[in-house]
Structure formats: structure tokens, C-alpha cells
PDB file of C-alpha atoms in Angstrom:
ATOM      1  CA  UNK A1242       2.027   4.999  21.400  1.00  0.00           C
ATOM      2  CA  UNK A1243       5.828   5.013  20.783  1.00  0.00           C
ATOM      3  CA  UNK A1244       6.686   5.102  16.956  1.00  0.00           C
ATOM      4  CA  UNK A1245       8.977   1.539  17.544  1.00  0.00           C
ATOM      5  CA  UNK A1246       5.710  -0.085  18.864  1.00  0.00           C
ATOM      6  CA  UNK A1247       3.483   1.199  15.888  1.00  0.00           C
ATOM      7  CA  UNK A1248       6.259  -0.126  13.533  1.00  0.00           C
ATOM      8  CA  UNK A1249       6.140  -3.534  14.882  1.00  0.00           C
ATOM      9  CA  UNK A1250       2.072  -3.781  15.542  1.00  0.00           C
ATOM     10  CA  UNK A1251       0.414  -1.794  13.161  1.00  0.00           C
ATOM     11  CA  UNK A1252      -0.007  -0.952   9.558  1.00  0.00           C
ATOM     12  CA  UNK A1253       1.698   1.864   8.168  1.00  0.00           C
ATOM     13  CA  UNK A1254       2.055   3.367   4.565  1.00  0.00           C
ATOM     14  CA  UNK A1255       5.922   4.275   4.328  1.00  0.00           C
ATOM     15  CA  UNK A1256       9.069   2.884   6.147  1.00  0.00           C
ATOM     16  CA  UNK A1257      12.487   4.134   5.796  1.00  0.00           C
ATOM     17  CA  UNK A1258      15.280   2.454   7.551  1.00  0.00           C
ATOM     18  CA  UNK A1259      18.849   3.452   7.390  1.00  0.00           C
ATOM     19  CA  UNK A1260      21.287   0.883   8.971  1.00  0.00           C
ATOM     20  CA  UNK A1261      24.539   2.041  10.305  1.00  0.00           C
ATOM     21  CA  UNK A1262      27.839   0.360  10.557  1.00  0.00           C
ATOM     22  CA  UNK A1263      27.666   0.143  14.456  1.00  0.00           C
ATOM     23  CA  UNK A1264      24.349  -2.284  14.405  1.00  0.00           C
ATOM     24  CA  UNK A1265      21.889   0.331  14.948  1.00  0.00           C
ATOM     25  CA  UNK A1266      19.287   1.289  12.654  1.00  0.00           C
ATOM     26  CA  UNK A1267      17.052   4.601  12.294  1.00  0.00           C
ATOM     27  CA  UNK A1268      13.654   3.921  11.040  1.00  0.00           C
ATOM     28  CA  UNK A1269      11.141   6.651   9.934  1.00  0.00           C
ATOM     29  CA  UNK A1270       7.395   5.462   9.453  1.00  0.00           C
ATOM     30  CA  UNK A1271       4.472   7.572   8.129  1.00  0.00           C
ATOM     31  CA  UNK A1272       0.917   6.556   7.648  1.00  0.00           C
ATOM     32  CA  UNK A1273      -1.502   8.395   5.455  1.00  0.00           C
ATOM     33  CA  UNK A1274      -3.169  11.365   7.216  1.00  0.00           C
ATOM     34  CA  UNK A1275      -0.342  12.062   9.816  1.00  0.00           C
ATOM     35  CA  UNK A1276       1.155  15.311   9.759  1.00  0.00           C
ATOM     36  CA  UNK A1277       4.792  14.136   9.703  1.00  0.00           C
ATOM     37  CA  UNK A1278       6.919  10.797   9.906  1.00  0.00           C
ATOM     38  CA  UNK A1279       7.950   9.614  13.168  1.00  0.00           C
ATOM     39  CA  UNK A1280      11.347   8.249  13.999  1.00  0.00           C
ATOM     40  CA  UNK A1281      12.931   5.497  16.401  1.00  0.00           C
ATOM     41  CA  UNK A1282      16.228   4.287  16.653  1.00  0.00           C
ATOM     42  CA  UNK A1283      17.199   0.528  17.511  1.00  0.00           C
ATOM     43  CA  UNK A1284      20.166  -1.553  18.078  1.00  0.00           C
ATOM     44  CA  UNK A1285      19.983  -5.198  16.988  1.00  0.00           C
ATOM     45  CA  UNK A1286      16.634  -5.066  15.571  1.00  0.00           C
ATOM     46  CA  UNK A1287      14.412  -8.189  15.636  1.00  0.00           C
ATOM     47  CA  UNK A1288      16.728 -10.021  17.738  1.00  0.00           C
ATOM     48  CA  UNK A1289      16.515 -10.907  21.551  1.00  0.00           C
ATOM     49  CA  UNK A1290      19.088  -8.398  22.189  1.00  0.00           C
ATOM     50  CA  UNK A1291      16.939  -5.713  20.583  1.00  0.00           C
ATOM     51  CA  UNK A1292      17.305  -2.246  22.252  1.00  0.00           C
ATOM     52  CA  UNK A1293      15.219   0.619  21.640  1.00  0.00           C
ATOM     53  CA  UNK A1294      17.492   3.750  21.840  1.00  0.00           C
ATOM     54  CA  UNK A1295      15.309   6.802  20.518  1.00  0.00           C
ATOM     55  CA  UNK A1296      11.727   6.639  20.344  1.00  0.00           C
ATOM     56  CA  UNK A1297       8.976   9.298  19.305  1.00  0.00           C
ATOM     57  CA  UNK A1298       5.605   9.390  20.753  1.00  0.00           C
ATOM     58  CA  UNK A1299       2.992   9.304  17.722  1.00  0.00           C
ATOM     59  CA  UNK A1300       0.323  11.738  18.966  1.00  0.00           C
ATOM     60  CA  UNK A1301      -1.669  11.146  15.765  1.00  0.00           C
TER      61      UNK A1301
ATOM     62  CA  UNK B1081     -45.578 -24.622 -12.611  1.00  0.00           C
ATOM     63  CA  UNK B1082     -44.840 -26.522 -15.728  1.00  0.00           C
ATOM     64  CA  UNK B1083     -45.550 -24.961 -18.963  1.00  0.00           C
ATOM     65  CA  UNK B1084     -44.463 -25.374 -22.605  1.00  0.00           C
ATOM     66  CA  UNK B1085     -43.738 -22.113 -24.479  1.00  0.00           C
ATOM     67  CA  UNK B1086     -43.262 -18.573 -23.149  1.00  0.00           C
ATOM     68  CA  UNK B1087     -43.174 -18.191 -19.082  1.00  0.00           C
ATOM     69  CA  UNK B1088     -44.246 -15.091 -17.729  1.00  0.00           C
ATOM     70  CA  UNK B1089     -44.363 -15.090 -13.845  1.00  0.00           C
ATOM     71  CA  UNK B1090     -45.630 -12.105 -12.031  1.00  0.00           C
ATOM     72  CA  UNK B1091     -46.391 -12.910  -8.383  1.00  0.00           C
ATOM     73  CA  UNK B1092     -47.663 -10.570  -5.921  1.00  0.00           C
ATOM     74  CA  UNK B1093     -46.956 -10.716  -2.001  1.00  0.00           C
ATOM     75  CA  UNK B1094     -44.268 -12.621  -0.033  1.00  0.00           C
ATOM     76  CA  UNK B1095     -43.682 -16.143  -1.414  1.00  0.00           C
ATOM     77  CA  UNK B1096     -41.105 -18.651  -2.604  1.00  0.00           C
ATOM     78  CA  UNK B1097     -41.294 -19.107  -6.262  1.00  0.00           C
ATOM     79  CA  UNK B1098     -39.403 -21.935  -7.725  1.00  0.00           C
ATOM     80  CA  UNK B1099     -39.017 -21.863 -11.768  1.00  0.00           C
ATOM     81  CA  UNK B1100     -37.483 -24.938 -12.944  1.00  0.00           C
ATOM     82  CA  UNK B1101     -37.347 -25.309 -16.785  1.00  0.00           C
ATOM     83  CA  UNK B1102     -36.326 -28.913 -17.734  1.00  0.00           C
ATOM     84  CA  UNK B1103     -37.331 -28.965 -21.327  1.00  0.00           C
ATOM     85  CA  UNK B1104     -35.611 -27.745 -24.550  1.00  0.00           C
ATOM     86  CA  UNK B1105     -37.774 -24.893 -24.935  1.00  0.00           C
ATOM     87  CA  UNK B1106     -36.677 -21.603 -25.953  1.00  0.00           C
ATOM     88  CA  UNK B1107     -37.838 -18.890 -23.513  1.00  0.00           C
ATOM     89  CA  UNK B1108     -39.623 -16.381 -25.292  1.00  0.00           C
ATOM     90  CA  UNK B1109     -41.744 -14.490 -23.236  1.00  0.00           C
ATOM     91  CA  UNK B1110     -42.391 -11.614 -25.657  1.00  0.00           C
ATOM     92  CA  UNK B1111     -42.047 -11.097 -29.298  1.00  0.00           C
ATOM     93  CA  UNK B1112     -38.491  -9.675 -28.576  1.00  0.00           C
ATOM     94  CA  UNK B1113     -37.297 -13.300 -27.137  1.00  0.00           C
ATOM     95  CA  UNK B1114     -36.940 -11.830 -23.544  1.00  0.00           C
ATOM     96  CA  UNK B1115     -38.143 -13.519 -20.411  1.00  0.00           C
ATOM     97  CA  UNK B1116     -39.183 -11.038 -17.680  1.00  0.00           C
ATOM     98  CA  UNK B1117     -39.602 -12.075 -14.002  1.00  0.00           C
ATOM     99  CA  UNK B1118     -41.218  -9.117 -12.353  1.00  0.00           C
ATOM    100  CA  UNK B1119     -41.611  -9.680  -8.511  1.00  0.00           C
ATOM    101  CA  UNK B1120     -43.289  -6.813  -6.699  1.00  0.00           C
ATOM    102  CA  UNK B1121     -42.365  -7.433  -2.902  1.00  0.00           C
ATOM    103  CA  UNK B1122     -39.691  -9.093  -1.131  1.00  0.00           C
ATOM    104  CA  UNK B1123     -39.038 -12.927  -2.386  1.00  0.00           C
ATOM    105  CA  UNK B1124     -36.671 -15.688  -2.587  1.00  0.00           C
ATOM    106  CA  UNK B1125     -36.354 -16.880  -6.245  1.00  0.00           C
ATOM    107  CA  UNK B1126     -34.649 -19.876  -7.187  1.00  0.00           C
ATOM    108  CA  UNK B1127     -34.374 -20.509 -10.981  1.00  0.00           C
ATOM    109  CA  UNK B1128     -32.880 -23.569 -12.233  1.00  0.00           C
ATOM    110  CA  UNK B1129     -32.154 -23.755 -15.912  1.00  0.00           C
ATOM    111  CA  UNK B1130     -31.085 -26.769 -17.429  1.00  0.00           C
ATOM    112  CA  UNK B1131     -30.489 -27.369 -21.244  1.00  0.00           C
ATOM    113  CA  UNK B1132     -31.884 -24.338 -22.432  1.00  0.00           C
ATOM    114  CA  UNK B1133     -31.706 -21.774 -25.370  1.00  0.00           C
ATOM    115  CA  UNK B1134     -32.310 -18.554 -23.241  1.00  0.00           C
ATOM    116  CA  UNK B1135     -32.314 -14.956 -24.838  1.00  0.00           C
ATOM    117  CA  UNK B1136     -32.242 -12.619 -22.182  1.00  0.00           C
ATOM    118  CA  UNK B1137     -33.227 -13.322 -18.401  1.00  0.00           C
ATOM    119  CA  UNK B1138     -34.314  -9.958 -16.374  1.00  0.00           C
ATOM    120  CA  UNK B1139     -34.814 -10.178 -12.918  1.00  0.00           C
ATOM    121  CA  UNK B1140     -36.430  -7.495 -11.041  1.00  0.00           C
ATOM    122  CA  UNK B1141     -36.728  -8.053  -7.160  1.00  0.00           C
ATOM    123  CA  UNK B1142     -35.733  -6.859  -3.741  1.00  0.00           C
ATOM    124  CA  UNK B1143     -35.052 -10.149  -2.342  1.00  0.00           C
ATOM    125  CA  UNK B1144     -32.554 -13.040  -3.258  1.00  0.00           C
ATOM    126  CA  UNK B1145     -32.133 -14.545  -6.641  1.00  0.00           C
ATOM    127  CA  UNK B1146     -30.176 -17.506  -6.980  1.00  0.00           C
ATOM    128  CA  UNK B1147     -29.399 -18.895 -10.309  1.00  0.00           C
ATOM    129  CA  UNK B1148     -28.295 -22.383 -10.828  1.00  0.00           C
ATOM    130  CA  UNK B1149     -26.669 -23.159 -14.387  1.00  0.00           C
ATOM    131  CA  UNK B1150     -26.283 -26.855 -14.835  1.00  0.00           C
ATOM    132  CA  UNK B1151     -25.517 -26.703 -18.760  1.00  0.00           C
ATOM    133  CA  UNK B1152     -23.776 -24.760 -21.591  1.00  0.00           C
ATOM    134  CA  UNK B1153     -25.652 -21.192 -21.390  1.00  0.00           C
ATOM    135  CA  UNK B1154     -24.901 -17.452 -21.993  1.00  0.00           C
ATOM    136  CA  UNK B1155     -26.474 -15.844 -19.141  1.00  0.00           C
ATOM    137  CA  UNK B1156     -26.816 -11.987 -18.973  1.00  0.00           C
ATOM    138  CA  UNK B1157     -27.893 -10.871 -15.601  1.00  0.00           C
ATOM    139  CA  UNK B1158     -28.561  -7.109 -15.442  1.00  0.00           C
ATOM    140  CA  UNK B1159     -29.273  -5.949 -12.030  1.00  0.00           C
ATOM    141  CA  UNK B1160     -30.555  -2.128 -12.247  1.00  0.00           C
ATOM    142  CA  UNK B1161     -31.999  -0.108  -9.463  1.00  0.00           C
ATOM    143  CA  UNK B1162     -32.542  -2.943  -6.954  1.00  0.00           C
ATOM    144  CA  UNK B1163     -31.564  -4.419  -3.695  1.00  0.00           C
ATOM    145  CA  UNK B1164     -30.554  -7.935  -4.262  1.00  0.00           C
ATOM    146  CA  UNK B1165     -28.531 -10.596  -3.339  1.00  0.00           C
ATOM    147  CA  UNK B1166     -27.406 -12.344  -6.354  1.00  0.00           C
ATOM    148  CA  UNK B1167     -25.844 -15.911  -6.053  1.00  0.00           C
ATOM    149  CA  UNK B1168     -24.787 -17.567  -9.087  1.00  0.00           C
ATOM    150  CA  UNK B1169     -23.736 -21.015  -8.977  1.00  0.00           C
ATOM    151  CA  UNK B1170     -21.677 -22.439 -11.912  1.00  0.00           C
ATOM    152  CA  UNK B1171     -20.836 -25.963 -12.079  1.00  0.00           C
ATOM    153  CA  UNK B1172     -19.532 -27.894 -15.152  1.00  0.00           C
ATOM    154  CA  UNK B1173     -20.029 -24.952 -17.380  1.00  0.00           C
ATOM    155  CA  UNK B1174     -18.885 -23.953 -20.880  1.00  0.00           C
ATOM    156  CA  UNK B1175     -20.800 -20.709 -20.418  1.00  0.00           C
ATOM    157  CA  UNK B1176     -20.221 -16.885 -20.394  1.00  0.00           C
ATOM    158  CA  UNK B1177     -21.400 -15.023 -17.741  1.00  0.00           C
ATOM    159  CA  UNK B1178     -21.880 -11.169 -18.157  1.00  0.00           C
ATOM    160  CA  UNK B1179     -23.040  -9.331 -15.001  1.00  0.00           C
ATOM    161  CA  UNK B1180     -23.935  -5.801 -15.737  1.00  0.00           C
ATOM    162  CA  UNK B1181     -24.552  -3.865 -12.362  1.00  0.00           C
ATOM    163  CA  UNK B1182     -25.764  -0.428 -12.408  1.00  0.00           C
ATOM    164  CA  UNK B1183     -26.660   1.753  -9.590  1.00  0.00           C
ATOM    165  CA  UNK B1184     -25.987  -0.661  -7.012  1.00  0.00           C
ATOM    166  CA  UNK B1185     -24.508  -0.861  -3.622  1.00  0.00           C
ATOM    167  CA  UNK B1186     -22.072  -3.487  -4.444  1.00  0.00           C
ATOM    168  CA  UNK B1187     -19.732  -3.698  -7.256  1.00  0.00           C
ATOM    169  CA  UNK B1188     -17.838  -6.253  -8.929  1.00  0.00           C
ATOM    170  CA  UNK B1189     -13.711  -5.430  -9.042  1.00  0.00           C
ATOM    171  CA  UNK B1190     -10.676  -7.206 -10.247  1.00  0.00           C
ATOM    172  CA  UNK B1191      -8.794  -8.571  -7.459  1.00  0.00           C
ATOM    173  CA  UNK B1192      -5.706  -6.281  -7.419  1.00  0.00           C
ATOM    174  CA  UNK B1193      -8.007  -3.353  -7.381  1.00  0.00           C
ATOM    175  CA  UNK B1194      -9.888  -4.956  -4.631  1.00  0.00           C
ATOM    176  CA  UNK B1195      -6.447  -5.527  -2.735  1.00  0.00           C
ATOM    177  CA  UNK B1196      -5.646  -1.937  -3.108  1.00  0.00           C
ATOM    178  CA  UNK B1197      -8.705  -0.582  -1.841  1.00  0.00           C
ATOM    179  CA  UNK B1198      -9.198  -2.885   1.357  1.00  0.00           C
ATOM    180  CA  UNK B1199      -5.451  -3.203   2.276  1.00  0.00           C
ATOM    181  CA  UNK B1200      -2.857  -0.672   3.178  1.00  0.00           C
ATOM    182  CA  UNK B1201      -0.217   0.183   0.651  1.00  0.00           C
ATOM    183  CA  UNK B1202       3.085  -0.155   2.038  1.00  0.00           C
ATOM    184  CA  UNK B1203       6.546   1.068   0.738  1.00  0.00           C
ATOM    185  CA  UNK B1204       9.748   0.062   2.618  1.00  0.00           C
ATOM    186  CA  UNK B1205      13.089   1.698   1.685  1.00  0.00           C
ATOM    187  CA  UNK B1206      16.397   0.393   3.180  1.00  0.00           C
ATOM    188  CA  UNK B1207      19.636   1.920   2.813  1.00  0.00           C
ATOM    189  CA  UNK B1208      23.100   1.371   4.251  1.00  0.00           C
ATOM    190  CA  UNK B1209      27.142   2.020   3.318  1.00  0.00           C
ATOM    191  CA  UNK B1210      28.174  -1.388   2.297  1.00  0.00           C
ATOM    192  CA  UNK B1211      31.822  -2.847   2.672  1.00  0.00           C
ATOM    193  CA  UNK B1212      32.831  -4.399  -0.911  1.00  0.00           C
ATOM    194  CA  UNK B1213      32.104  -8.122  -0.888  1.00  0.00           C
ATOM    195  CA  UNK B1214      29.732  -8.065   2.212  1.00  0.00           C
ATOM    196  CA  UNK B1215      26.491  -9.016   2.277  1.00  0.00           C
ATOM    197  CA  UNK B1216      24.773  -6.473   4.158  1.00  0.00           C
ATOM    198  CA  UNK B1217      21.175  -5.823   5.977  1.00  0.00           C
ATOM    199  CA  UNK B1218      19.171  -3.338   4.179  1.00  0.00           C
ATOM    200  CA  UNK B1219      15.817  -3.793   5.460  1.00  0.00           C
ATOM    201  CA  UNK B1220      14.357  -5.911   8.275  1.00  0.00           C
ATOM    202  CA  UNK B1221      10.344  -5.862   9.025  1.00  0.00           C
ATOM    203  CA  UNK B1222       7.959  -7.896  10.689  1.00  0.00           C
ATOM    204  CA  UNK B1223       4.350  -8.277   9.506  1.00  0.00           C
ATOM    205  CA  UNK B1224       2.030  -6.921  12.223  1.00  0.00           C
ATOM    206  CA  UNK B1225      -0.326  -9.516  13.992  1.00  0.00           C
ATOM    207  CA  UNK B1226      -3.247 -10.127  11.930  1.00  0.00           C
ATOM    208  CA  UNK B1227      -1.946  -8.932   8.875  1.00  0.00           C
ATOM    209  CA  UNK B1228      -0.376 -10.364   5.738  1.00  0.00           C
ATOM    210  CA  UNK B1229       1.836  -8.681   3.407  1.00  0.00           C
ATOM    211  CA  UNK B1230       1.608  -9.146  -0.303  1.00  0.00           C
ATOM    212  CA  UNK B1231       4.905  -7.982  -2.061  1.00  0.00           C
ATOM    213  CA  UNK B1232       4.571  -6.881  -5.664  1.00  0.00           C
ATOM    214  CA  UNK B1233       8.020  -5.829  -6.624  1.00  0.00           C
ATOM    215  CA  UNK B1234      11.245  -4.847  -5.178  1.00  0.00           C
ATOM    216  CA  UNK B1235      14.231  -2.999  -6.481  1.00  0.00           C
ATOM    217  CA  UNK B1236      17.990  -2.209  -5.772  1.00  0.00           C
ATOM    218  CA  UNK B1237      20.700   0.065  -6.708  1.00  0.00           C
ATOM    219  CA  UNK B1238      24.227   1.539  -5.979  1.00  0.00           C
ATOM    220  CA  UNK B1239      23.467   5.154  -5.098  1.00  0.00           C
ATOM    221  CA  UNK B1240      27.107   6.700  -5.390  1.00  0.00           C
ATOM    222  CA  UNK B1241      28.826   4.546  -8.167  1.00  0.00           C
ATOM    223  CA  UNK B1242      28.880   2.193 -10.648  1.00  0.00           C
ATOM    224  CA  UNK B1243      29.098  -1.376 -10.245  1.00  0.00           C
ATOM    225  CA  UNK B1244      27.198  -4.777  -9.939  1.00  0.00           C
ATOM    226  CA  UNK B1245      24.716  -5.312  -7.043  1.00  0.00           C
ATOM    227  CA  UNK B1246      23.367  -8.428  -5.867  1.00  0.00           C
ATOM    228  CA  UNK B1247      19.942  -8.538  -3.679  1.00  0.00           C
ATOM    229  CA  UNK B1248      18.367 -11.264  -1.713  1.00  0.00           C
ATOM    230  CA  UNK B1249      14.782 -11.229  -0.189  1.00  0.00           C
ATOM    231  CA  UNK B1250      14.506 -13.396   2.789  1.00  0.00           C
ATOM    232  CA  UNK B1251      12.058 -15.003   4.933  1.00  0.00           C
ATOM    233  CA  UNK B1252      13.858 -15.500   8.145  1.00  0.00           C
ATOM    234  CA  UNK B1253      10.893 -16.921   9.555  1.00  0.00           C
ATOM    235  CA  UNK B1254      10.674 -19.795   7.061  1.00  0.00           C
ATOM    236  CA  UNK B1255      14.447 -19.690   6.284  1.00  0.00           C
ATOM    237  CA  UNK B1256      13.702 -19.386   2.790  1.00  0.00           C
ATOM    238  CA  UNK B1257      15.067 -17.124  -0.050  1.00  0.00           C
ATOM    239  CA  UNK B1258      12.128 -15.546  -1.496  1.00  0.00           C
ATOM    240  CA  UNK B1259      13.916 -13.719  -4.434  1.00  0.00           C
ATOM    241  CA  UNK B1260      17.450 -12.835  -5.649  1.00  0.00           C
ATOM    242  CA  UNK B1261      18.289 -10.257  -8.273  1.00  0.00           C
ATOM    243  CA  UNK B1262      21.199  -8.421  -9.521  1.00  0.00           C
ATOM    244  CA  UNK B1263      22.281  -6.019 -12.095  1.00  0.00           C
ATOM    245  CA  UNK B1264      24.783  -3.263 -13.327  1.00  0.00           C
ATOM    246  CA  UNK B1265      24.079  -0.518 -11.025  1.00  0.00           C
ATOM    247  CA  UNK B1266      20.599  -1.728 -10.203  1.00  0.00           C
ATOM    248  CA  UNK B1267      17.781  -3.983 -10.647  1.00  0.00           C
ATOM    249  CA  UNK B1268      13.976  -3.992 -10.467  1.00  0.00           C
ATOM    250  CA  UNK B1269      11.921  -7.264 -10.267  1.00  0.00           C
ATOM    251  CA  UNK B1270       8.130  -7.406 -10.425  1.00  0.00           C
ATOM    252  CA  UNK B1271       6.262 -10.117  -9.335  1.00  0.00           C
ATOM    253  CA  UNK B1272       3.628 -11.839 -11.690  1.00  0.00           C
ATOM    254  CA  UNK B1273       2.187 -13.386  -8.434  1.00  0.00           C
ATOM    255  CA  UNK B1274       2.700 -11.435  -5.111  1.00  0.00           C
ATOM    256  CA  UNK B1275       5.167 -12.894  -2.599  1.00  0.00           C
ATOM    257  CA  UNK B1276       3.288 -13.523   0.703  1.00  0.00           C
ATOM    258  CA  UNK B1277       4.585 -12.984   4.169  1.00  0.00           C
ATOM    259  CA  UNK B1278       1.975 -13.968   6.849  1.00  0.00           C
ATOM    260  CA  UNK B1279       1.282 -12.455  10.112  1.00  0.00           C
ATOM    261  CA  UNK B1280       4.604 -12.547  12.300  1.00  0.00           C
ATOM    262  CA  UNK B1281       6.953 -13.435   9.562  1.00  0.00           C
ATOM    263  CA  UNK B1282      10.301 -11.255   9.488  1.00  0.00           C
ATOM    264  CA  UNK B1283      11.288 -10.265   5.873  1.00  0.00           C
ATOM    265  CA  UNK B1284      14.944  -9.327   5.707  1.00  0.00           C
ATOM    266  CA  UNK B1285      16.566  -7.693   2.373  1.00  0.00           C
ATOM    267  CA  UNK B1286      20.468  -8.130   2.101  1.00  0.00           C
ATOM    268  CA  UNK B1287      22.604  -6.428  -0.640  1.00  0.00           C
ATOM    269  CA  UNK B1288      26.143  -6.744  -1.740  1.00  0.00           C
ATOM    270  CA  UNK B1289      28.392  -5.134  -4.333  1.00  0.00           C
ATOM    271  CA  UNK B1290      32.043  -6.051  -5.341  1.00  0.00           C
ATOM    272  CA  UNK B1291      32.998  -2.682  -6.599  1.00  0.00           C
ATOM    273  CA  UNK B1292      36.157  -2.502  -4.378  1.00  0.00           C
ATOM    274  CA  UNK B1293      35.269   0.204  -2.295  1.00  0.00           C
ATOM    275  CA  UNK B1294      32.499   0.951   0.226  1.00  0.00           C
ATOM    276  CA  UNK B1295      29.233   2.298  -1.657  1.00  0.00           C
ATOM    277  CA  UNK B1296      25.883   3.306  -0.398  1.00  0.00           C
ATOM    278  CA  UNK B1297      23.296   0.442  -1.387  1.00  0.00           C
ATOM    279  CA  UNK B1298      19.483   1.063  -1.579  1.00  0.00           C
ATOM    280  CA  UNK B1299      16.626  -1.095  -1.875  1.00  0.00           C
ATOM    281  CA  UNK B1300      12.732  -0.824  -1.920  1.00  0.00           C
ATOM    282  CA  UNK B1301       9.824  -3.048  -1.613  1.00  0.00           C
ATOM    283  CA  UNK B1302       6.365  -2.421  -2.660  1.00  0.00           C
ATOM    284  CA  UNK B1303       3.474  -4.219  -1.248  1.00  0.00           C
ATOM    285  CA  UNK B1304       0.005  -4.072   0.341  1.00  0.00           C
ATOM    286  CA  UNK B1305      -1.033  -5.057   4.028  1.00  0.00           C
ATOM    287  CA  UNK B1306      -4.106  -6.788   4.369  1.00  0.00           C
TER     288      UNK B1306
END
């Protein structure tokens, strides 16, 4: 499952968001038991114009 | 069964025992003033205690014990090494209820402890370079379907300089400001009663400073998803 989908649909323990001046946000998610955090990047997050730019596949 | 004085019930086999004590009688089964109800098989035990002076009530059984208290009474319920369902119904009481549960498969916990164990602890951190005088998004989060988020505290700070910071915690789904805070260089706000965001609701955190130059603002939310 992609990190962006887990961010929206599943509970995780830690979320880090870095908002950029161009309207994009890089989000890192982590859940206890994972080997590492997973990252995705979005533009216009949570809006109708939302676009996922980069998205890691969570293999755990 | 109606009896004055001491009460000692020792049933054998599967049955329903109703013990209704309706007179003002101290229950002193033994010389030490203890009432023992010993049941050696599965049973539903209903005990109605009204207007009584009761020393100690020990219930030993493997079924269901239901204790209905309809007057002021101190009730000590000691469950030891038993498989039991205990229903305690208290209405219009000025009573102390002491429940001592040892060696059981159940436990009684404070709500905060239970919530921590049952839920998913969640930390959300957000940061951005913020132009002076501009309210800037620092966190955007949607509560997952089927979950409720309880926020216990939030905080914010200017990472790379001194100045005054202002923060706003906003529920965009209800268009309501949940909390505002501010401070010199930073702030931290614990909630005595957690802020609740229900399934699908969006929370946004905004920050602002007026230092005269761009600064990095950072905010944090601490909560639990249940």
C-alpha cells in the first residue's frame, strides 16, 4: 500500500510534515514495528486539486 | 429465604439464589462480622441489599454476581481467583465502592491508561518557512475512517530566532477554531479535556510570527487515535 493511502486511511504513530513555499508538502509516516519511515509528497493536500507527486510503497 | 440474624448460604449444584435482605439487621455470619456466600458451581447470584449495616461481603463463585445497592452502604467486593462477571448497579447512593481484584483476567483502569493501551498514540510534527506576518499552514491531517482522534496537547516554536509566535488549531470540517496559543519564542498547551476530532474530520494547524524576517516555525500535536 502506498504511504499516501496509509496516511489517509490507517492509524500510524508518527507523522512529520514539511510544508514548502510552492504549495507542496513532504510527509513522513511511521508506525511502531516498521523498520523505517515512509515518505510521500503532495501538492494541494486535502483539497480537490490534491496531487500525489512522490509516493513510497510500504512493504511492511 | 427470610431470616433474622446471621446469613450463611452454601448451595450445591446449579441454581439461582436470590438473597433479599429487607430488614435492618447487621449481617454477622461469623464472630468476626463477615458474611460469606460460598458457591461451589456455576450460578447466578443476585444480592439486593437495602438499609443494611454490612461488615464485609465475600462472594466466591464462578458465575455471575449482581449486587444492587439501594441505600447508603460501604461495599467491599473482593474477587480472588475466580472467573466471575460482576455487575454492580449503584443508584442514588452515598456509598464507597472499593473493588479489589486480584489474580483475575480483568482489570480496572483509569480511563487515560485504558485509552493509551487501546488506542494508537499519535505524534504529528509540522514545519515550514514562514513569511513574517503571514498565517501559514503547518499541519494538515484527516482522521482515518472509523477512528476518533483525541488531542491532549499541542505546542509551537520559532526554530531559528527570537520573536512572538501565534498558533491556531482548526477543525476545517466544522469550521471551528479548537484552540489558539502564543508566546515568546514558543508555547505549549496541554488540554485538561482532550480535543476530539471524529472520523473524517480535518485538523489544520496554522502559525504566524511577526519578527520582520522569514523564520522556520514548528508545531507538534500529541494525541491518541481510537
